[in-house]
């Protein structure tokens, strides 16, 4: 077993992005904060190099409370890549100074800081040659896409409808599905995204209002990777008995019943084997990781406020020097 870190081994203070009251980006402040204590037995302390933003986490109850108890001040951003600085006594397979990436649970302080504590089971070694920015950007979208495809129950040569096929999650859904031999009908917002969707492996691309050309019941499953408010055409596009998966909010039960589809919503649950599979995929260079923009940690509030302002697909990343 590893020798546990003591409080003398770790910094007492750090710079972090914090919110002291519930709200949106306007509540975020870049300020000095207490650094994490020594890691617990199964935890790892990371010096953060890059952290990816999930905008909607500022609206989730678990961001602000745990078991009904207020958690403020909170630190957001839970997709992380960094360097191990300390290990809990029971952590195996990792060592100090190794570069790792993974997912911080959403009910604890995140990685928009110089240091963060992460359960060891939520981390994997970062491949050499893959940047911290790319690793952080891939974590949650890729894990979500992989789990969504498992839930889709699709096999080779079946057809999948992907709404938002070039976004942060949709890009991985499209790439992974194509590699599984699944035929992808992709929807995108503008003509400028058509070539990108085809590069990811889409067989058919529908732009904006072109979804009116989607034949009813023409797909075996659908994954809505575009956000809240899954439109009725997405339900109608799935054959009766097929599955529709939403990633932002639970599906509309009435629309699902009318279309005769099995609609579901899930929250991603990271597993070590899935993280390792992602690390192997990143190492191979076979998948493309879209990154919209990077901001230094000190400009984290501006980064969270940038939702909808960037025309580039993919994740917004906070970098920590």
Coordinates of C-alpha atoms in Angstrom, one line a residue:
X1 CA 0.0 0.0 0.0
X2 CA 1.0 3.6 -0.5
X3 CA 2.1 5.8 2.4
X4 CA -0.7 8.2 3.1
X5 CA -0.1 11.9 2.5
X6 CA -0.1 14.1 5.5
X7 CA -1.3 17.7 5.7
X8 CA 2.4 18.9 5.7
X9 CA 2.8 17.4 2.2
X10 CA 0.1 19.5 0.6
X11 CA -0.4 23.3 0.1
X12 CA -2.8 25.0 2.5
X13 CA -4.2 27.5 0.0
X14 CA -4.9 27.5 -3.8
X15 CA -6.6 29.6 -6.4
X16 CA -10.0 28.4 -7.4
X17 CA -13.2 29.4 -9.2
X18 CA -16.0 29.5 -6.6
X19 CA -19.6 30.4 -6.1
X20 CA -20.8 31.4 -2.7
X21 CA -24.5 31.5 -3.6
X22 CA -26.7 29.6 -6.0
X23 CA -27.0 31.0 -9.5
X24 CA -25.3 31.2 -12.8
X25 CA -21.9 32.4 -14.1
X26 CA -22.5 35.8 -12.4
X27 CA -21.9 34.1 -9.0
X28 CA -18.5 32.7 -9.9
X29 CA -15.4 34.3 -8.4
X30 CA -11.7 33.6 -9.0
X31 CA -10.2 33.7 -5.5
X32 CA -8.0 32.2 -2.9
X33 CA -9.5 29.1 -1.3
X34 CA -8.5 26.3 1.1
X35 CA -6.6 23.6 -0.7
X36 CA -7.9 20.0 -0.4
X37 CA -6.9 18.1 2.7
X38 CA -4.9 14.9 2.5
X39 CA -6.7 12.3 0.3
X40 CA -8.8 9.6 1.9
X41 CA -7.8 6.0 1.6
X42 CA -9.3 5.6 -1.9
X43 CA -8.7 9.1 -3.1
X44 CA -6.1 10.9 -5.2
X45 CA -5.1 14.5 -5.0
X46 CA -4.4 16.1 -8.4
X47 CA -2.7 19.2 -9.5
X48 CA -5.1 20.3 -12.2
X49 CA -3.8 21.1 -15.7
X50 CA -7.2 21.2 -17.5
X51 CA -10.8 21.1 -16.6
X52 CA -13.8 20.9 -19.0
X53 CA -17.0 22.9 -18.4
X54 CA -20.5 21.4 -18.3
X55 CA -22.7 24.5 -18.4
X56 CA -25.8 22.9 -16.9
X57 CA -24.1 21.7 -13.7
X58 CA -24.9 25.1 -12.2
X59 CA -28.6 24.2 -12.4
X60 CA -28.2 20.7 -10.9
X61 CA -29.3 20.2 -7.2
X62 CA -26.3 18.0 -6.4
X63 CA -24.0 20.9 -7.3
X64 CA -25.4 23.0 -4.5
X65 CA -26.4 20.5 -1.8
X66 CA -25.6 17.1 -0.4
X67 CA -28.3 15.2 1.5
X68 CA -30.2 18.4 1.8
X69 CA -27.3 20.3 3.3
X70 CA -26.0 23.4 1.5
X71 CA -22.6 22.9 -0.1
X72 CA -21.6 26.5 -0.8
X73 CA -19.1 27.8 -1.6
X74 CA -18.8 25.3 -4.4
X75 CA -16.1 24.7 -7.1
X76 CA -17.5 23.7 -10.5
X77 CA -16.0 21.8 -13.5
X78 CA -15.7 18.1 -13.0
X79 CA -13.9 16.7 -16.1
X80 CA -10.3 16.8 -15.2
X81 CA -6.8 16.1 -16.4
X82 CA -3.8 16.6 -14.2
X83 CA -0.8 15.4 -12.2
X84 CA -0.9 13.1 -9.1
X85 CA 0.5 14.9 -6.1
X86 CA -0.7 12.6 -3.3
X87 CA -2.4 9.1 -2.9
X88 CA -4.6 7.6 -0.3
X89 CA -3.2 4.5 1.5
X90 CA -5.4 2.0 -0.4
X91 CA -4.8 3.4 -3.9
X92 CA -3.1 0.9 -6.2
X93 CA -1.8 1.2 -9.8
X94 CA -1.1 5.0 -9.6
X95 CA 1.9 6.9 -8.4
X96 CA 2.9 10.5 -7.6
X97 CA 3.8 12.6 -10.6
X98 CA 1.8 10.5 -13.0
X99 CA -0.5 12.3 -15.5
X100 CA -4.1 11.1 -15.2
X101 CA -7.6 12.1 -16.3
X102 CA -11.1 11.3 -15.3
X103 CA -14.3 12.5 -13.7
X104 CA -14.9 14.2 -10.3
X105 CA -18.3 13.2 -8.8
X106 CA -20.8 16.0 -9.3
X107 CA -21.7 16.1 -5.6
X108 CA -18.3 17.3 -4.5
X109 CA -16.0 20.2 -5.4
X110 CA -14.8 20.1 -8.9
X111 CA -11.6 20.8 -10.9
X112 CA -11.9 24.6 -11.5
X113 CA -9.0 25.0 -9.1
X114 CA -5.3 24.4 -8.8
X115 CA -5.9 21.1 -6.8
X116 CA -8.8 18.6 -6.5
X117 CA -9.5 15.3 -4.7
X118 CA -10.8 12.5 -7.0
X119 CA -11.8 8.9 -6.2
X120 CA -9.1 6.7 -7.6
X121 CA -11.7 4.6 -9.4
X122 CA -12.6 7.6 -11.5
X123 CA -9.1 8.1 -12.9
X124 CA -6.9 6.5 -15.5
X125 CA -3.5 7.3 -16.8
X126 CA -3.4 9.9 -19.5
X127 CA -1.7 8.5 -22.7
X128 CA 1.6 10.0 -23.7
X129 CA 1.1 12.4 -26.6
X130 CA -2.4 13.3 -25.6
X131 CA -2.7 16.8 -24.2
X132 CA -4.3 17.6 -20.9
X133 CA -6.8 19.8 -22.8
X134 CA -7.9 16.9 -25.1
X135 CA -8.1 14.4 -22.2
X136 CA -10.3 16.7 -20.1
X137 CA -12.5 17.5 -23.1
X138 CA -13.1 13.9 -23.9
X139 CA -14.1 12.5 -20.5
X140 CA -17.7 13.2 -20.0
X141 CA -18.9 13.4 -23.6
X142 CA -17.2 10.1 -24.6
X143 CA -18.4 8.2 -21.5
X144 CA -21.9 9.5 -22.0
X145 CA -21.8 8.5 -25.7
X146 CA -20.6 5.0 -24.9
X147 CA -23.2 4.4 -22.3
X148 CA -25.9 5.9 -24.5
X149 CA -25.0 3.4 -27.3
X150 CA -25.2 0.5 -24.8
X151 CA -28.6 1.6 -23.8
X152 CA -29.7 1.9 -27.5
X153 CA -29.3 -1.8 -27.9
X154 CA -28.3 -1.4 -31.5
X155 CA -26.3 -3.9 -33.5
X156 CA -24.4 -3.8 -36.8
X157 CA -26.4 -2.4 -39.8
X158 CA -29.2 -1.0 -37.7
X159 CA -30.0 2.8 -38.0
X160 CA -29.5 5.4 -35.3
X161 CA -30.9 8.9 -35.4
X162 CA -28.5 11.4 -33.7
X163 CA -29.8 14.8 -32.9
X164 CA -26.9 17.3 -32.5
X165 CA -24.4 15.0 -34.2
X166 CA -21.4 17.4 -34.2
X167 CA -21.7 18.7 -30.6
X168 CA -19.6 17.8 -27.6
X169 CA -21.5 14.5 -27.0
X170 CA -23.0 14.0 -30.4
X171 CA -19.6 13.9 -32.1
X172 CA -18.6 10.9 -30.0
X173 CA -22.0 9.2 -30.5
X174 CA -21.6 9.5 -34.2
X175 CA -18.0 8.4 -34.3
X176 CA -18.5 5.4 -31.9
X177 CA -21.7 4.3 -33.7
X178 CA -20.0 4.4 -37.1
X179 CA -17.2 2.3 -35.8
X180 CA -19.7 -0.3 -34.5
X181 CA -21.2 -0.6 -38.0
X182 CA -24.3 1.3 -37.1
X183 CA -25.8 3.5 -39.8
X184 CA -26.2 7.1 -38.6
X185 CA -28.7 9.6 -39.6
X186 CA -27.3 12.9 -38.2
X187 CA -29.1 16.2 -37.6
X188 CA -27.1 19.4 -37.5
X189 CA -28.1 23.1 -37.1
X190 CA -26.3 24.5 -40.2
X191 CA -24.8 23.5 -43.5
X192 CA -21.4 24.3 -42.2
X193 CA -21.5 21.2 -40.0
X194 CA -22.4 18.7 -42.8
X195 CA -18.8 17.9 -43.7
X196 CA -17.9 17.4 -40.1
X197 CA -20.8 15.0 -39.5
X198 CA -19.8 13.0 -42.5
X199 CA -16.2 13.0 -41.3
X200 CA -17.4 11.5 -38.0
X201 CA -19.1 8.7 -40.0
X202 CA -22.7 9.8 -40.6
X203 CA -24.3 8.1 -43.6
X204 CA -27.1 10.8 -43.9
X205 CA -27.1 14.4 -42.6
X206 CA -30.2 16.5 -42.2
X207 CA -29.8 20.3 -41.8
X208 CA -32.2 22.4 -39.8
X209 CA -35.7 22.1 -41.2
X210 CA -34.6 19.2 -43.3
X211 CA -35.8 16.9 -40.5
X212 CA -39.2 17.1 -42.3
X213 CA -37.6 14.6 -44.8
X214 CA -37.1 12.1 -42.0
X215 CA -39.5 9.2 -42.7
X216 CA -41.6 8.1 -39.7
X217 CA -40.3 5.0 -38.0
X218 CA -37.3 4.9 -40.2
X219 CA -34.7 4.5 -37.4
X220 CA -34.2 1.7 -34.9
X221 CA -33.2 4.1 -32.1
X222 CA -32.5 7.8 -31.5
X223 CA -30.1 9.6 -29.2
X224 CA -30.8 13.3 -28.5
X225 CA -27.4 14.8 -27.9
X226 CA -28.6 18.4 -28.6
X227 CA -30.1 19.4 -25.3
X228 CA -33.4 19.8 -23.6
X229 CA -36.8 19.8 -25.4
X230 CA -36.5 16.7 -27.6
X231 CA -38.8 17.5 -30.6
X232 CA -41.7 15.3 -31.6
X233 CA -40.1 14.4 -34.9
X234 CA -37.3 12.6 -33.0
X235 CA -39.9 10.3 -31.4
X236 CA -41.8 9.7 -34.6
X237 CA -38.5 8.9 -36.4
X238 CA -38.0 5.8 -34.3
X239 CA -39.9 2.5 -35.1
X240 CA -42.5 1.2 -32.7
X241 CA -40.6 -0.8 -30.0
X242 CA -37.4 1.1 -30.7
X243 CA -35.6 3.2 -28.1
X244 CA -35.1 6.9 -27.7
X245 CA -32.5 8.2 -25.3
X246 CA -32.4 11.7 -23.9
X247 CA -29.3 13.1 -22.2
X248 CA -30.4 16.4 -20.8
X249 CA -33.8 15.7 -19.2
X250 CA -36.3 12.9 -18.9
X251 CA -38.3 12.2 -22.1
X252 CA -41.9 13.3 -22.7
X253 CA -44.0 10.3 -21.7
X254 CA -46.9 11.3 -23.9
X255 CA -44.9 11.7 -27.1
X256 CA -43.1 8.4 -26.4
X257 CA -46.5 6.6 -25.9
X258 CA -47.9 8.1 -29.0
X259 CA -45.0 6.9 -31.1
X260 CA -44.8 3.5 -29.4
X261 CA -41.1 3.9 -28.4
X262 CA -39.2 3.0 -25.3
X263 CA -37.9 6.4 -24.1
X264 CA -35.3 6.7 -21.3
X265 CA -33.0 9.1 -19.6
X266 CA -29.8 8.3 -17.7
X267 CA -26.9 9.9 -15.8
X268 CA -23.5 8.6 -16.8
X269 CA -21.8 6.4 -14.3
X270 CA -18.0 6.2 -14.9
X271 CA -16.5 2.7 -14.8
X272 CA -12.7 2.0 -14.7
X273 CA -12.9 -0.2 -17.8
X274 CA -14.7 2.4 -19.8
X275 CA -12.2 5.1 -18.8
X276 CA -9.4 2.7 -19.9
X277 CA -11.1 2.1 -23.2
X278 CA -11.3 5.8 -23.7
X279 CA -7.6 6.2 -22.9
X280 CA -6.8 3.5 -25.4
X281 CA -8.9 5.3 -28.1
X282 CA -7.3 8.6 -27.4
X283 CA -3.8 7.0 -27.6
X284 CA -4.7 5.4 -31.0
X285 CA -5.6 8.8 -32.5
X286 CA -8.7 7.2 -34.0
X287 CA -11.2 9.6 -32.5
X288 CA -11.6 13.3 -33.0
X289 CA -12.1 15.4 -29.8
X290 CA -13.9 18.7 -30.6
X291 CA -12.7 21.7 -28.5
X292 CA -14.6 25.0 -28.8
X293 CA -12.3 27.3 -26.8
X294 CA -9.9 27.4 -23.9
X295 CA -9.7 30.0 -21.1
X296 CA -7.2 30.4 -18.3
X297 CA -8.7 29.5 -14.9
X298 CA -8.6 33.1 -13.9
X299 CA -11.2 33.8 -16.6
X300 CA -13.4 30.9 -15.6
X301 CA -16.5 33.2 -15.0
X302 CA -16.2 34.5 -18.5
X303 CA -15.9 30.9 -19.8
X304 CA -19.1 29.8 -18.1
X305 CA -20.9 32.9 -19.4
X306 CA -19.8 32.0 -23.0
X307 CA -22.6 29.5 -23.5
X308 CA -24.1 30.1 -27.0
X309 CA -21.5 32.7 -28.0
X310 CA -19.0 30.4 -29.7
X311 CA -19.7 29.0 -33.1
X312 CA -17.3 26.2 -32.7
X313 CA -18.5 22.7 -31.6
X314 CA -17.1 20.9 -28.6
X315 CA -16.1 21.6 -25.0
X316 CA -14.9 24.8 -23.4
X317 CA -11.8 24.1 -21.3
X318 CA -10.2 25.9 -18.4
X319 CA -6.4 25.6 -18.3
X320 CA -4.4 25.8 -15.1
X321 CA -0.7 26.8 -15.4

